[in-house]
Amino acid sequence: MFALVVLGALSASGGLRAHAQTLGPPPGPFAPYDAPAAGGGVDDAAAARMLAARGFTNVQVVRRRGPTLILEANGPRGERVQVVVDSASGAINGMKVIGFGDKRY
């Protein structure tokens, strides 16, 4: 009975924690593209700076469609990508590979 009370007290206070609860998954192959939590709104220049801070180069704003920005850039691994950014939140909503380096498919 005493052991059950001690275990109940430890688990209620967070004293017993499984190892898997404290560790996240290892970074996967898309780690350079994982976005931090979205912040406030962004304009064209802020979206380009955000991508440059994540390792993208040769960033160009292609167009704006309402609250959506469409940019092209070279990704951290050298691939040419088209990136869709929500200008209201700054989150990356989509990305597709359109070439490699400065060459397009």
mmCIF file of N, CA and C in Angstrom:
data_model
loop_
_atom_site.group_PDB
_atom_site.id
_atom_site.type_symbol
_atom_site.label_atom_id
_atom_site.label_comp_id
_atom_site.label_asym_id
_atom_site.label_seq_id
_atom_site.Cartn_x
_atom_site.Cartn_y
_atom_site.Cartn_z
ATOM 1 N N MET A 1 0.827 -1.190 0.000
ATOM 2 C CA MET A 1 0.000 0.000 0.000
ATOM 3 C C MET A 1 0.868 1.249 0.000
ATOM 4 N N PHE A 2 1.936 1.229 0.832
ATOM 5 C CA PHE A 2 2.829 2.384 0.907
ATOM 6 C C PHE A 2 3.475 2.659 -0.451
ATOM 7 N N ALA A 3 3.848 1.593 -1.169
ATOM 8 C CA ALA A 3 4.486 1.761 -2.476
ATOM 9 C C ALA A 3 3.535 2.428 -3.467
ATOM 10 N N LEU A 4 2.266 2.088 -3.413
ATOM 11 C CA LEU A 4 1.298 2.708 -4.308
ATOM 12 C C LEU A 4 1.125 4.190 -4.000
ATOM 13 N N VAL A 5 1.146 4.548 -2.715
ATOM 14 C CA VAL A 5 1.012 5.949 -2.324
ATOM 15 C C VAL A 5 2.219 6.742 -2.807
ATOM 16 N N VAL A 6 3.429 6.166 -2.646
ATOM 17 C CA VAL A 6 4.646 6.846 -3.077
ATOM 18 C C VAL A 6 4.649 7.005 -4.594
ATOM 19 N N LEU A 7 4.299 5.945 -5.323
ATOM 20 C CA LEU A 7 4.251 6.033 -6.778
ATOM 21 C C LEU A 7 3.203 7.044 -7.236
ATOM 22 N N GLY A 8 2.062 7.063 -6.561
ATOM 23 C CA GLY A 8 1.028 8.032 -6.905
ATOM 24 C C GLY A 8 1.492 9.455 -6.669
ATOM 25 N N ALA A 9 2.201 9.685 -5.570
ATOM 26 C CA ALA A 9 2.705 11.026 -5.266
ATOM 27 C C ALA A 9 3.786 11.434 -6.262
ATOM 28 N N LEU A 10 4.662 10.500 -6.618
ATOM 29 C CA LEU A 10 5.722 10.821 -7.573
ATOM 30 C C LEU A 10 5.159 11.120 -8.956
ATOM 31 N N SER A 11 4.201 10.325 -9.397
ATOM 32 C CA SER A 11 3.662 10.556 -10.733
ATOM 33 C C SER A 11 2.819 11.827 -10.777
ATOM 34 N N ALA A 12 2.143 12.161 -9.698
ATOM 35 C CA ALA A 12 1.340 13.386 -9.658
ATOM 36 C C ALA A 12 2.225 14.625 -9.650
ATOM 37 N N SER A 13 3.405 14.523 -9.047
ATOM 38 C CA SER A 13 4.291 15.685 -8.981
ATOM 39 C C SER A 13 5.221 15.773 -10.188
ATOM 40 N N GLY A 14 5.129 14.816 -11.079
ATOM 41 C CA GLY A 14 6.003 14.843 -12.246
ATOM 42 C C GLY A 14 7.360 14.218 -11.969
ATOM 43 N N GLY A 15 7.505 13.535 -10.851
ATOM 44 C CA GLY A 15 8.779 12.931 -10.478
ATOM 45 C C GLY A 15 9.171 11.767 -11.362
ATOM 46 N N LEU A 16 8.206 11.015 -11.833
ATOM 47 C CA LEU A 16 8.487 9.916 -12.757
ATOM 48 C C LEU A 16 8.163 10.392 -14.166
ATOM 49 N N ARG A 17 9.164 10.519 -14.965
ATOM 50 C CA ARG A 17 8.958 11.003 -16.330
ATOM 51 C C ARG A 17 9.598 10.010 -17.289
ATOM 52 N N ALA A 18 8.849 9.605 -18.257
ATOM 53 C CA ALA A 18 9.390 8.675 -19.244
ATOM 54 C C ALA A 18 10.430 9.389 -20.096
ATOM 55 N N HIS A 19 11.421 8.651 -20.526
ATOM 56 C CA HIS A 19 12.509 9.232 -21.315
ATOM 57 C C HIS A 19 11.994 9.842 -22.614
ATOM 58 N N ALA A 20 11.009 9.224 -23.228
ATOM 59 C CA ALA A 20 10.509 9.702 -24.514
ATOM 60 C C ALA A 20 9.763 11.028 -24.399
ATOM 61 N N GLN A 21 9.316 11.379 -23.201
ATOM 62 C CA GLN A 21 8.585 12.628 -23.042
ATOM 63 C C GLN A 21 9.500 13.840 -23.049
ATOM 64 N N THR A 22 10.775 13.663 -22.805
ATOM 65 C CA THR A 22 11.678 14.804 -22.727
ATOM 66 C C THR A 22 12.463 15.028 -24.010
ATOM 67 N N LEU A 23 12.451 14.063 -24.895
ATOM 68 C CA LEU A 23 13.217 14.190 -26.133
ATOM 69 C C LEU A 23 12.285 14.234 -27.328
ATOM 70 N N GLY A 24 12.592 15.092 -28.270
ATOM 71 C CA GLY A 24 11.842 15.121 -29.517
ATOM 72 C C GLY A 24 12.490 14.189 -30.518
ATOM 73 N N PRO A 25 11.899 14.080 -31.663
ATOM 74 C CA PRO A 25 12.502 13.228 -32.689
ATOM 75 C C PRO A 25 13.805 13.845 -33.183
ATOM 76 N N PRO A 26 14.701 13.020 -33.672
ATOM 77 C CA PRO A 26 15.952 13.574 -34.200
ATOM 78 C C PRO A 26 15.655 14.422 -35.431
ATOM 79 N N PRO A 27 16.508 15.394 -35.719
ATOM 80 C CA PRO A 27 16.254 16.217 -36.904
ATOM 81 C C PRO A 27 16.285 15.353 -38.160
ATOM 82 N N GLY A 28 15.310 15.537 -38.991
ATOM 83 C CA GLY A 28 15.196 14.737 -40.202
ATOM 84 C C GLY A 28 15.851 15.417 -41.386
ATOM 85 N N PRO A 29 15.640 14.875 -42.564
ATOM 86 C CA PRO A 29 16.276 15.436 -43.760
ATOM 87 C C PRO A 29 15.751 16.822 -44.127
ATOM 88 N N PHE A 30 14.586 17.205 -43.583
ATOM 89 C CA PHE A 30 14.016 18.512 -43.902
ATOM 90 C C PHE A 30 14.271 19.536 -42.806
ATOM 91 N N ALA A 31 15.200 19.260 -41.896
ATOM 92 C CA ALA A 31 15.479 20.168 -40.775
ATOM 93 C C ALA A 31 15.804 21.591 -41.214
ATOM 94 N N PRO A 32 16.563 21.827 -42.299
ATOM 95 C CA PRO A 32 16.823 23.223 -42.676
ATOM 96 C C PRO A 32 15.564 23.991 -43.055
ATOM 97 N N TYR A 33 14.498 23.264 -43.404
ATOM 98 C CA TYR A 33 13.281 23.920 -43.857
ATOM 99 C C TYR A 33 12.239 24.054 -42.758
ATOM 100 N N ASP A 34 12.456 23.414 -41.615
ATOM 101 C CA ASP A 34 11.490 23.508 -40.532
ATOM 102 C C ASP A 34 11.416 24.939 -40.041
ATOM 103 N N ALA A 35 10.216 25.434 -39.941
ATOM 104 C CA ALA A 35 10.028 26.828 -39.540
ATOM 105 C C ALA A 35 9.851 26.941 -38.038
ATOM 106 N N PRO A 36 10.419 27.980 -37.442
ATOM 107 C CA PRO A 36 10.084 28.248 -36.046
ATOM 108 C C PRO A 36 8.638 28.734 -35.975
ATOM 109 N N ALA A 37 8.142 28.901 -34.781
ATOM 110 C CA ALA A 37 6.767 29.378 -34.626
ATOM 111 C C ALA A 37 6.587 30.700 -35.368
ATOM 112 N N ALA A 38 5.476 30.820 -36.048
ATOM 113 C CA ALA A 38 5.227 32.020 -36.844
ATOM 114 C C ALA A 38 5.059 33.234 -35.946
ATOM 115 N N GLY A 39 5.581 34.352 -36.400
ATOM 116 C CA GLY A 39 5.474 35.591 -35.645
ATOM 117 C C GLY A 39 4.397 36.475 -36.234
ATOM 118 N N GLY A 40 4.673 37.756 -36.327
ATOM 119 C CA GLY A 40 3.709 38.699 -36.875
ATOM 120 C C GLY A 40 3.766 38.741 -38.387
ATOM 121 N N GLY A 41 3.071 39.717 -38.962
ATOM 122 C CA GLY A 41 3.028 39.860 -40.406
ATOM 123 C C GLY A 41 4.374 40.250 -40.993
ATOM 124 N N VAL A 42 4.563 39.927 -42.262
ATOM 125 C CA VAL A 42 5.815 40.248 -42.949
ATOM 126 C C VAL A 42 5.505 40.904 -44.293
ATOM 127 N N ASP A 43 6.408 41.775 -44.721
ATOM 128 C CA ASP A 43 6.304 42.348 -46.061
ATOM 129 C C ASP A 43 7.291 41.620 -46.968
ATOM 130 N N ASP A 44 7.438 42.083 -48.203
ATOM 131 C CA ASP A 44 8.314 41.406 -49.167
ATOM 132 C C ASP A 44 9.751 41.312 -48.664
ATOM 133 N N ALA A 45 10.285 42.430 -48.172
ATOM 134 C CA ALA A 45 11.679 42.456 -47.720
ATOM 135 C C ALA A 45 11.880 41.578 -46.490
ATOM 136 N N ALA A 46 10.916 41.586 -45.567
ATOM 137 C CA ALA A 46 11.038 40.762 -44.361
ATOM 138 C C ALA A 46 10.980 39.278 -44.705
ATOM 139 N N ALA A 47 10.147 38.901 -45.677
ATOM 140 C CA ALA A 47 10.081 37.500 -46.096
ATOM 141 C C ALA A 47 11.403 37.071 -46.726
ATOM 142 N N ALA A 48 12.006 37.937 -47.529
ATOM 143 C CA ALA A 48 13.301 37.621 -48.136
ATOM 144 C C ALA A 48 14.378 37.487 -47.063
ATOM 145 N N ARG A 49 14.367 38.370 -46.060
ATOM 146 C CA ARG A 49 15.341 38.269 -44.959
ATOM 147 C C ARG A 49 15.128 36.996 -44.150
ATOM 148 N N MET A 50 13.869 36.614 -43.932
ATOM 149 C CA MET A 50 13.556 35.401 -43.185
ATOM 150 C C MET A 50 14.124 34.179 -43.900
ATOM 151 N N LEU A 51 13.950 34.119 -45.218
ATOM 152 C CA LEU A 51 14.491 32.985 -45.973
ATOM 153 C C LEU A 51 16.015 33.005 -45.975
ATOM 154 N N ALA A 52 16.611 34.180 -46.101
ATOM 155 C CA ALA A 52 18.075 34.284 -46.073
ATOM 156 C C ALA A 52 18.619 33.827 -44.724
ATOM 157 N N ALA A 53 17.913 34.121 -43.647
ATOM 158 C CA ALA A 53 18.355 33.690 -42.319
ATOM 159 C C ALA A 53 18.288 32.177 -42.172
ATOM 160 N N ARG A 54 17.465 31.514 -42.968
ATOM 161 C CA ARG A 54 17.349 30.053 -42.927
ATOM 162 C C ARG A 54 18.282 29.370 -43.911
ATOM 163 N N GLY A 55 19.141 30.136 -44.580
ATOM 164 C CA GLY A 55 20.128 29.538 -45.466
ATOM 165 C C GLY A 55 19.801 29.625 -46.940
ATOM 166 N N PHE A 56 18.704 30.267 -47.301
ATOM 167 C CA PHE A 56 18.362 30.428 -48.708
ATOM 168 C C PHE A 56 19.183 31.564 -49.303
ATOM 169 N N THR A 57 19.548 31.442 -50.570
ATOM 170 C CA THR A 57 20.306 32.484 -51.258
ATOM 171 C C THR A 57 19.567 32.876 -52.529
ATOM 172 N N ASN A 58 19.992 33.986 -53.135
ATOM 173 C CA ASN A 58 19.404 34.466 -54.384
ATOM 174 C C ASN A 58 17.876 34.526 -54.286
ATOM 175 N N VAL A 59 17.391 35.135 -53.205
ATOM 176 C CA VAL A 59 15.950 35.209 -52.938
ATOM 177 C C VAL A 59 15.330 36.322 -53.777
ATOM 178 N N GLN A 60 14.255 35.999 -54.475
ATOM 179 C CA GLN A 60 13.539 36.977 -55.299
ATOM 180 C C GLN A 60 12.044 36.859 -55.028
ATOM 181 N N VAL A 61 11.395 37.994 -54.852
ATOM 182 C CA VAL A 61 9.940 38.007 -54.701
ATOM 183 C C VAL A 61 9.334 37.948 -56.097
ATOM 184 N N VAL A 62 8.534 36.927 -56.357
ATOM 185 C CA VAL A 62 7.921 36.756 -57.671
ATOM 186 C C VAL A 62 6.630 37.567 -57.756
ATOM 187 N N ARG A 63 5.728 37.365 -56.794
ATOM 188 C CA ARG A 63 4.478 38.131 -56.788
ATOM 189 C C ARG A 63 3.781 37.984 -55.437
ATOM 190 N N ARG A 64 2.791 38.845 -55.261
ATOM 191 C CA ARG A 64 1.942 38.810 -54.071
ATOM 192 C C ARG A 64 0.518 38.544 -54.548
ATOM 193 N N ARG A 65 -0.118 37.569 -53.907
ATOM 194 C CA ARG A 65 -1.523 37.266 -54.199
ATOM 195 C C ARG A 65 -2.300 37.432 -52.899
ATOM 196 N N GLY A 66 -2.866 38.592 -52.699
ATOM 197 C CA GLY A 66 -3.573 38.867 -51.447
ATOM 198 C C GLY A 66 -2.612 38.749 -50.278
ATOM 199 N N PRO A 67 -2.934 37.911 -49.288
ATOM 200 C CA PRO A 67 -2.038 37.762 -48.139
ATOM 201 C C PRO A 67 -0.905 36.759 -48.374
ATOM 202 N N THR A 68 -0.754 36.281 -49.605
ATOM 203 C CA THR A 68 0.245 35.258 -49.908
ATOM 204 C C THR A 68 1.378 35.845 -50.739
ATOM 205 N N LEU A 69 2.609 35.552 -50.321
ATOM 206 C CA LEU A 69 3.802 35.952 -51.071
ATOM 207 C C LEU A 69 4.370 34.722 -51.765
ATOM 208 N N ILE A 70 4.770 34.865 -53.009
ATOM 209 C CA ILE A 70 5.424 33.782 -53.736
ATOM 210 C C ILE A 70 6.838 34.243 -54.048
ATOM 211 N N LEU A 71 7.815 33.481 -53.557
ATOM 212 C CA LEU A 71 9.220 33.821 -53.738
ATOM 213 C C LEU A 71 9.940 32.663 -54.403
ATOM 214 N N GLU A 72 11.052 32.965 -55.065
ATOM 215 C CA GLU A 72 11.949 31.938 -55.586
ATOM 216 C C GLU A 72 13.303 32.151 -54.948
ATOM 217 N N ALA A 73 13.988 31.051 -54.648
ATOM 218 C CA ALA A 73 15.291 31.135 -53.991
ATOM 219 C C ALA A 73 16.065 29.847 -54.223
ATOM 220 N N ASN A 74 17.361 29.895 -53.947
ATOM 221 C CA ASN A 74 18.175 28.685 -53.916
ATOM 222 C C ASN A 74 18.158 28.181 -52.484
ATOM 223 N N GLY A 75 17.777 26.921 -52.304
ATOM 224 C CA GLY A 75 17.697 26.333 -50.974
ATOM 225 C C GLY A 75 19.071 26.059 -50.389
ATOM 226 N N PRO A 76 19.104 25.697 -49.110
ATOM 227 C CA PRO A 76 20.377 25.412 -48.439
ATOM 228 C C PRO A 76 21.180 24.287 -49.092
ATOM 229 N N ARG A 77 20.515 23.413 -49.833
ATOM 230 C CA ARG A 77 21.213 22.307 -50.497
ATOM 231 C C ARG A 77 21.469 22.587 -51.970
ATOM 232 N N GLY A 78 21.203 23.815 -52.414
ATOM 233 C CA GLY A 78 21.507 24.202 -53.785
ATOM 234 C C GLY A 78 20.362 24.095 -54.762
ATOM 235 N N GLU A 79 19.236 23.546 -54.348
ATOM 236 C CA GLU A 79 18.109 23.400 -55.256
ATOM 237 C C GLU A 79 17.365 24.725 -55.396
ATOM 238 N N ARG A 80 16.828 24.983 -56.581
ATOM 239 C CA ARG A 80 16.023 26.187 -56.820
ATOM 240 C C ARG A 80 14.593 25.856 -56.408
ATOM 241 N N VAL A 81 14.010 26.664 -55.542
ATOM 242 C CA VAL A 81 12.681 26.378 -55.017
ATOM 243 C C VAL A 81 11.762 27.579 -55.175
ATOM 244 N N GLN A 82 10.485 27.287 -55.229
ATOM 245 C CA GLN A 82 9.459 28.318 -55.149
ATOM 246 C C GLN A 82 8.821 28.165 -53.774
ATOM 247 N N VAL A 83 8.776 29.257 -53.015
ATOM 248 C CA VAL A 83 8.309 29.226 -51.632
ATOM 249 C C VAL A 83 7.058 30.082 -51.511
ATOM 250 N N VAL A 84 6.050 29.548 -50.829
ATOM 251 C CA VAL A 84 4.811 30.277 -50.573
ATOM 252 C C VAL A 84 4.807 30.682 -49.105
ATOM 253 N N VAL A 85 4.715 31.996 -48.845
ATOM 254 C CA VAL A 85 4.764 32.531 -47.482
ATOM 255 C C VAL A 85 3.464 33.272 -47.194
ATOM 256 N N ASP A 86 2.884 33.009 -46.026
ATOM 257 C CA ASP A 86 1.705 33.740 -45.570
ATOM 258 C C ASP A 86 2.177 35.060 -44.978
ATOM 259 N N SER A 87 1.840 36.176 -45.619
ATOM 260 C CA SER A 87 2.349 37.466 -45.152
ATOM 261 C C SER A 87 1.689 37.911 -43.853
ATOM 262 N N ALA A 88 0.548 37.341 -43.500
ATOM 263 C CA ALA A 88 -0.110 37.710 -42.248
ATOM 264 C C ALA A 88 0.608 37.120 -41.042
ATOM 265 N N SER A 89 1.166 35.910 -41.180
ATOM 266 C CA SER A 89 1.814 35.257 -40.039
ATOM 267 C C SER A 89 3.312 35.059 -40.223
ATOM 268 N N GLY A 90 3.812 35.101 -41.446
ATOM 269 C CA GLY A 90 5.222 34.845 -41.701
ATOM 270 C C GLY A 90 5.545 33.369 -41.845
ATOM 271 N N ALA A 91 4.534 32.510 -41.836
ATOM 272 C CA ALA A 91 4.753 31.064 -41.934
ATOM 273 C C ALA A 91 4.937 30.650 -43.392
ATOM 274 N N ILE A 92 5.806 29.644 -43.597
ATOM 275 C CA ILE A 92 5.970 29.059 -44.927
ATOM 276 C C ILE A 92 4.841 28.056 -45.119
ATOM 277 N N ASN A 93 3.997 28.294 -46.122
ATOM 278 C CA ASN A 93 2.853 27.421 -46.371
ATOM 279 C C ASN A 93 3.130 26.348 -47.408
ATOM 280 N N GLY A 94 4.146 26.532 -48.226
ATOM 281 C CA GLY A 94 4.434 25.540 -49.245
ATOM 282 C C GLY A 94 5.750 25.814 -49.928
ATOM 283 N N MET A 95 6.277 24.759 -50.544
ATOM 284 C CA MET A 95 7.540 24.902 -51.260
ATOM 285 C C MET A 95 7.637 23.770 -52.271
ATOM 286 N N LYS A 96 8.150 24.085 -53.462
ATOM 287 C CA LYS A 96 8.390 23.029 -54.443
ATOM 288 C C LYS A 96 9.700 23.307 -55.156
ATOM 289 N N VAL A 97 10.379 22.239 -55.506
ATOM 290 C CA VAL A 97 11.645 22.340 -56.230
ATOM 291 C C VAL A 97 11.325 22.611 -57.693
ATOM 292 N N ILE A 98 11.957 23.641 -58.237
ATOM 293 C CA ILE A 98 11.712 23.996 -59.635
ATOM 294 C C ILE A 98 12.982 23.924 -60.473
ATOM 295 N N GLY A 99 14.104 23.547 -59.860
ATOM 296 C CA GLY A 99 15.354 23.444 -60.599
ATOM 297 C C GLY A 99 16.512 23.203 -59.655
ATOM 298 N N PHE A 100 17.721 23.356 -60.184
ATOM 299 C CA PHE A 100 18.911 23.221 -59.354
ATOM 300 C C PHE A 100 19.840 24.377 -59.665
ATOM 301 N N GLY A 101 20.329 25.049 -58.623
ATOM 302 C CA GLY A 101 21.155 26.228 -58.822
ATOM 303 C C GLY A 101 20.325 27.315 -59.471
ATOM 304 N N ASP A 102 20.841 27.911 -60.531
ATOM 305 C CA ASP A 102 20.084 28.941 -61.239
ATOM 306 C C ASP A 102 19.356 28.376 -62.453
ATOM 307 N N LYS A 103 19.370 27.046 -62.606
ATOM 308 C CA LYS A 103 18.691 26.410 -63.735
ATOM 309 C C LYS A 103 17.319 25.932 -63.288
ATOM 310 N N ARG A 104 16.339 26.119 -64.148
ATOM 311 C CA ARG A 104 14.987 25.662 -63.850
ATOM 312 C C ARG A 104 14.683 24.420 -64.665
ATOM 313 N N TYR A 105 13.837 23.561 -64.137
ATOM 314 C CA TYR A 105 13.415 22.357 -64.854
ATOM 315 C C TYR A 105 12.392 22.703 -65.888
#
